PDB file of C-alpha atoms in Angstrom:
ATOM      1  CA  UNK A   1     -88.239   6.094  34.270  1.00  0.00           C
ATOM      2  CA  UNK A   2     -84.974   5.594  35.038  1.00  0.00           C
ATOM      3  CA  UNK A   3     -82.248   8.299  35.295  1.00  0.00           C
ATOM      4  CA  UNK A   4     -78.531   8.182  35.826  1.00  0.00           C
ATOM      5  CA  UNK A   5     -76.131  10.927  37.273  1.00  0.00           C
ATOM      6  CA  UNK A   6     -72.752  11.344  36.691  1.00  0.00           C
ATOM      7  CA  UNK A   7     -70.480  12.468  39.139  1.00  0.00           C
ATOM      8  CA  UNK A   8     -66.765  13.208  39.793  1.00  0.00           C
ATOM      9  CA  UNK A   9     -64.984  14.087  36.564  1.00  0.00           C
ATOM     10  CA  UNK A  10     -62.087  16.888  36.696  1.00  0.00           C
ATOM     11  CA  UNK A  11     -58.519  17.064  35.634  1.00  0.00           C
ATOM     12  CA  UNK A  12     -56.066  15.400  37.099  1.00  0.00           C
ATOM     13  CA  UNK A  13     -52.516  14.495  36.573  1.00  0.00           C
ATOM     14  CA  UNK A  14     -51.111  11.359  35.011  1.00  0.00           C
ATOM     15  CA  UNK A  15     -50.459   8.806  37.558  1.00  0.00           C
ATOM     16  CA  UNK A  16     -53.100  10.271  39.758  1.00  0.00           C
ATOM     17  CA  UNK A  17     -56.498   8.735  41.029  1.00  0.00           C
ATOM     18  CA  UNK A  18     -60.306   9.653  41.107  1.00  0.00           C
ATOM     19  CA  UNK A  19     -63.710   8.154  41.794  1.00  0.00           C
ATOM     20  CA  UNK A  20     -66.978   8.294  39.195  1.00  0.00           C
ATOM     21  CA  UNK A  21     -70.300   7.650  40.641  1.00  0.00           C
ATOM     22  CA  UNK A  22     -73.230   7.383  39.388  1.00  0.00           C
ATOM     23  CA  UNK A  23     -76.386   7.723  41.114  1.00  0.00           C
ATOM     24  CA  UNK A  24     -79.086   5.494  39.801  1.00  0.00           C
ATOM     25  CA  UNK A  25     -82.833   6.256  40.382  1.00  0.00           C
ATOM     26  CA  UNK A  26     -86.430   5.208  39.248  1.00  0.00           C
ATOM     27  CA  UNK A  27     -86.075   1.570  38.707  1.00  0.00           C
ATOM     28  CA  UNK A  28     -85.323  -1.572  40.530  1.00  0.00           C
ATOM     29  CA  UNK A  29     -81.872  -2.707  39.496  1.00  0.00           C
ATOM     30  CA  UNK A  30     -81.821  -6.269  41.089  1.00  0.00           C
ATOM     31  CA  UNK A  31     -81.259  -7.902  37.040  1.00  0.00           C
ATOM     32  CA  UNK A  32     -79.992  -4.789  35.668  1.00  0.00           C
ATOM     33  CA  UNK A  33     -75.946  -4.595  34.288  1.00  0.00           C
ATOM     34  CA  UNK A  34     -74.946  -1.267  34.710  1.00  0.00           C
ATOM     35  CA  UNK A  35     -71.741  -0.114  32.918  1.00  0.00           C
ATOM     36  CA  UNK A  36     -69.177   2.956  31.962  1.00  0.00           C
ATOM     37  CA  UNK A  37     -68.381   3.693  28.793  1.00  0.00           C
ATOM     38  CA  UNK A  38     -65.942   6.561  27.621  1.00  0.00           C
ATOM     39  CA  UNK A  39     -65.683   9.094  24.377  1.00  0.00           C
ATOM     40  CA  UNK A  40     -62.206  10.520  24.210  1.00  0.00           C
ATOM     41  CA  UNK A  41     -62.509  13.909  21.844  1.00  0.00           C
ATOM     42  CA  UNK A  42     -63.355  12.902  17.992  1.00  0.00           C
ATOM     43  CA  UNK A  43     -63.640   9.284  18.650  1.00  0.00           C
ATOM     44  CA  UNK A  44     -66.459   7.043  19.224  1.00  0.00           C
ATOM     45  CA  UNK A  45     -67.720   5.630  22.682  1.00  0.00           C
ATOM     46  CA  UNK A  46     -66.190   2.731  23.932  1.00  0.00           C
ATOM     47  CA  UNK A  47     -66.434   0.115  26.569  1.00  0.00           C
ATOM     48  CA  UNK A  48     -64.869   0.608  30.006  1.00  0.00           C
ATOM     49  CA  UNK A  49     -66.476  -1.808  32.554  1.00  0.00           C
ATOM     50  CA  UNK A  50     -69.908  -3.425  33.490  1.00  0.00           C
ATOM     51  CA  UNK A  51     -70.891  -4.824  36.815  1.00  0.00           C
ATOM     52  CA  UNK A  52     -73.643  -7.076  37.304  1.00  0.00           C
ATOM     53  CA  UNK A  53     -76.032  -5.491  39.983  1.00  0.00           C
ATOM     54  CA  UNK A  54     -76.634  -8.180  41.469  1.00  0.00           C
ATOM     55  CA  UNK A  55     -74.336 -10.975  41.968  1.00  0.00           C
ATOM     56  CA  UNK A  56     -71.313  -7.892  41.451  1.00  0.00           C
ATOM     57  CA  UNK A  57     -69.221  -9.961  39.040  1.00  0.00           C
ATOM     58  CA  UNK A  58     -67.662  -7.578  37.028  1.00  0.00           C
ATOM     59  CA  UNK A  59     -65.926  -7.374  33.001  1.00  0.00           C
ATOM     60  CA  UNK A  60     -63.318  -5.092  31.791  1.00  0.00           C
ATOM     61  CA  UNK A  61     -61.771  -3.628  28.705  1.00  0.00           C
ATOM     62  CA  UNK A  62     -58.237  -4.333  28.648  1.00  0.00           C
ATOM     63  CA  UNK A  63     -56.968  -0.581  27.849  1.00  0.00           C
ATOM     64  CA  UNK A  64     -58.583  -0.635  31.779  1.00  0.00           C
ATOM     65  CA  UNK A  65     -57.906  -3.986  33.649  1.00  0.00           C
ATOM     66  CA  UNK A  66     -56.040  -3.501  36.472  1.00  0.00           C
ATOM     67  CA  UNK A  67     -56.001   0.116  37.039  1.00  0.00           C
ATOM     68  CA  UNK A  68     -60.079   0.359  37.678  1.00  0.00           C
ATOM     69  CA  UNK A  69     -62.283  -1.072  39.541  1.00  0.00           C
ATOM     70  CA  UNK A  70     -66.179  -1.118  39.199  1.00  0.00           C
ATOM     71  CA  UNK A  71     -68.342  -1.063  42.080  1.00  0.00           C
ATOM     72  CA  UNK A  72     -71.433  -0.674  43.253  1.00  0.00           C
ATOM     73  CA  UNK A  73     -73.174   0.226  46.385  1.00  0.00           C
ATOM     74  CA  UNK A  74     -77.413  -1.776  46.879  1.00  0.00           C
ATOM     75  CA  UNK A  75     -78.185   0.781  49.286  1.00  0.00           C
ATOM     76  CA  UNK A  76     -77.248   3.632  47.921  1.00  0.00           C
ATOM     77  CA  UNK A  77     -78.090   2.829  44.585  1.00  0.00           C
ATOM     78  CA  UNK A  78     -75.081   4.185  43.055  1.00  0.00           C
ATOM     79  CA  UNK A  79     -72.194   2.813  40.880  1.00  0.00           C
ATOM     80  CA  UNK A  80     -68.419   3.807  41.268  1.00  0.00           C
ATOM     81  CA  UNK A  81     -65.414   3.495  39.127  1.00  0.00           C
ATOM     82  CA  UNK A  82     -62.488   3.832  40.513  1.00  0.00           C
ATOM     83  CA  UNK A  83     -59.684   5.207  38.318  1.00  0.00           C
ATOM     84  CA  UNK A  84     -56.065   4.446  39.253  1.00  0.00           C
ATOM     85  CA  UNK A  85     -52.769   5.356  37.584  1.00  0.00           C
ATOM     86  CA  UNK A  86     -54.733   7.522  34.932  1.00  0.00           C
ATOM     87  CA  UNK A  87     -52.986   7.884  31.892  1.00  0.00           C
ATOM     88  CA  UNK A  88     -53.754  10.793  29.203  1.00  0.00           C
ATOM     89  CA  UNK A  89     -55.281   8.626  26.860  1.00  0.00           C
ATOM     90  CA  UNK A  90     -57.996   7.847  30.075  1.00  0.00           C
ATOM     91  CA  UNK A  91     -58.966  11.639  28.829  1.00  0.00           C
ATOM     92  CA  UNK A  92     -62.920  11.504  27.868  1.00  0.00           C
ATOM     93  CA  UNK A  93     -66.490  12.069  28.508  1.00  0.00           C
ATOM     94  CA  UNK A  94     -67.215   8.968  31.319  1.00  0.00           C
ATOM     95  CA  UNK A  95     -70.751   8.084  30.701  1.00  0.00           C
ATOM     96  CA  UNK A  96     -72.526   5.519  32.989  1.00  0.00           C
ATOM     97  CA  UNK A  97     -75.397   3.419  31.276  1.00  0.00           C
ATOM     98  CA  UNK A  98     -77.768   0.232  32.606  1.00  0.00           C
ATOM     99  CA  UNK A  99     -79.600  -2.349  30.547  1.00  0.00           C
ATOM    100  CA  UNK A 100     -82.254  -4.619  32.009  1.00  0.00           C
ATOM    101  CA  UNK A 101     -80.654  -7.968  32.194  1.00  0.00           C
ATOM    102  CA  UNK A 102     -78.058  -9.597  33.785  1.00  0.00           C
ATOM    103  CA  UNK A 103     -76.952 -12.714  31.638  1.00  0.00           C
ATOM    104  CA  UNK A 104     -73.910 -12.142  28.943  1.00  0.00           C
ATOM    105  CA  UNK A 105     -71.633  -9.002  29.538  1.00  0.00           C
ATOM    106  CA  UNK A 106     -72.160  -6.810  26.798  1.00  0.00           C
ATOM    107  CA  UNK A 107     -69.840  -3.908  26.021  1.00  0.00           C
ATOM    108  CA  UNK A 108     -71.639  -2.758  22.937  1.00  0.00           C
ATOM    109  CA  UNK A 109     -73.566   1.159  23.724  1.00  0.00           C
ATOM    110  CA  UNK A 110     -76.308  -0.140  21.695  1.00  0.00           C
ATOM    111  CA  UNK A 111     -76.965  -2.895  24.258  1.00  0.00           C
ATOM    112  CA  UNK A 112     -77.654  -0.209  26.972  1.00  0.00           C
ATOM    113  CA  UNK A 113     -81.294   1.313  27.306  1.00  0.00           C
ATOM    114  CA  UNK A 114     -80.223   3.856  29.674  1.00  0.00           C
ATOM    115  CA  UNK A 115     -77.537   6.706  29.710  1.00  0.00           C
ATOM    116  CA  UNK A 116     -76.592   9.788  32.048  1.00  0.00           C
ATOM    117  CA  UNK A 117     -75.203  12.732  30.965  1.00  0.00           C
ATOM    118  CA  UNK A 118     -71.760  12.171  31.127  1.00  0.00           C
ATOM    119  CA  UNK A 119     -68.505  13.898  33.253  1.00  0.00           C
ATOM    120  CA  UNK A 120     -65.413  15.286  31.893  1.00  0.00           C
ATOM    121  CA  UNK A 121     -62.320  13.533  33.014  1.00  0.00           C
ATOM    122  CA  UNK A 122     -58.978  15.286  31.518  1.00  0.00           C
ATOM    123  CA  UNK A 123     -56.134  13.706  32.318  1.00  0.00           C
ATOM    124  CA  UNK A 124     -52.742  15.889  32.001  1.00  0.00           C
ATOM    125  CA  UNK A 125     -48.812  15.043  31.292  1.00  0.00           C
TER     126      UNK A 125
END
């Protein structure tokens, strides 16, 4: 089974950095595309980034491109997204998720078999 931990989350100011991971455990991820999604408070979840385990080719939403950067670490089996120049509207539960397959990019949730439990990252003015 596999399970996913969220790490990381806390407030910080606008303009500021900070580092997600997420520690991945009971599976073998070589063709899995692991991703971080994001619910800001009374919206939906939306796409942030996905990473290809694998090869490490990488997709993100714009609202995110060039300010973070997904990663991931084979040997540690754990994920990272680091979050520069955070803005308040970055505020939300960070939620990593994994799907097994490693074609198309998908940045639907639905597409994603796997979730952890989230981290609260509260970005202030």
């Amino acid at each position: 089974q596999v399970q996913l931990v969220e790490s990381g989350g806390r407030l910080v100011q606008a303009g500021g950095s900070l580092t997600l991971s997420c520690a991945a455990s009971g599976g073998t991820f070589s063709y899995y595309s692991m991703g971080w999604f994001r619910q800001p408070p009374g919206k939906e979840r939306e796409f942030v980034a996905v990473i290809k385990w694998n090869s490490g080719t990488s997709y993100y939403a714009d609202s995110v491109k060039g300010r973070f950067t997904i990663s991931r670490d084979n040997a540690k089996n754990t994920m990272y997204l680091q979050m520069n120049s955070l803005k308040p509207e970055d505020t939300a539960v960070y939620y990593c998720s994994a799907r097994d397959g490693d074609g198309t990019f998908y940045t639907g949730p639905a597409y994603y078999n796997y979730w952890g439990q989230g981290t609260q990252v509260t970005v202030s003015s």
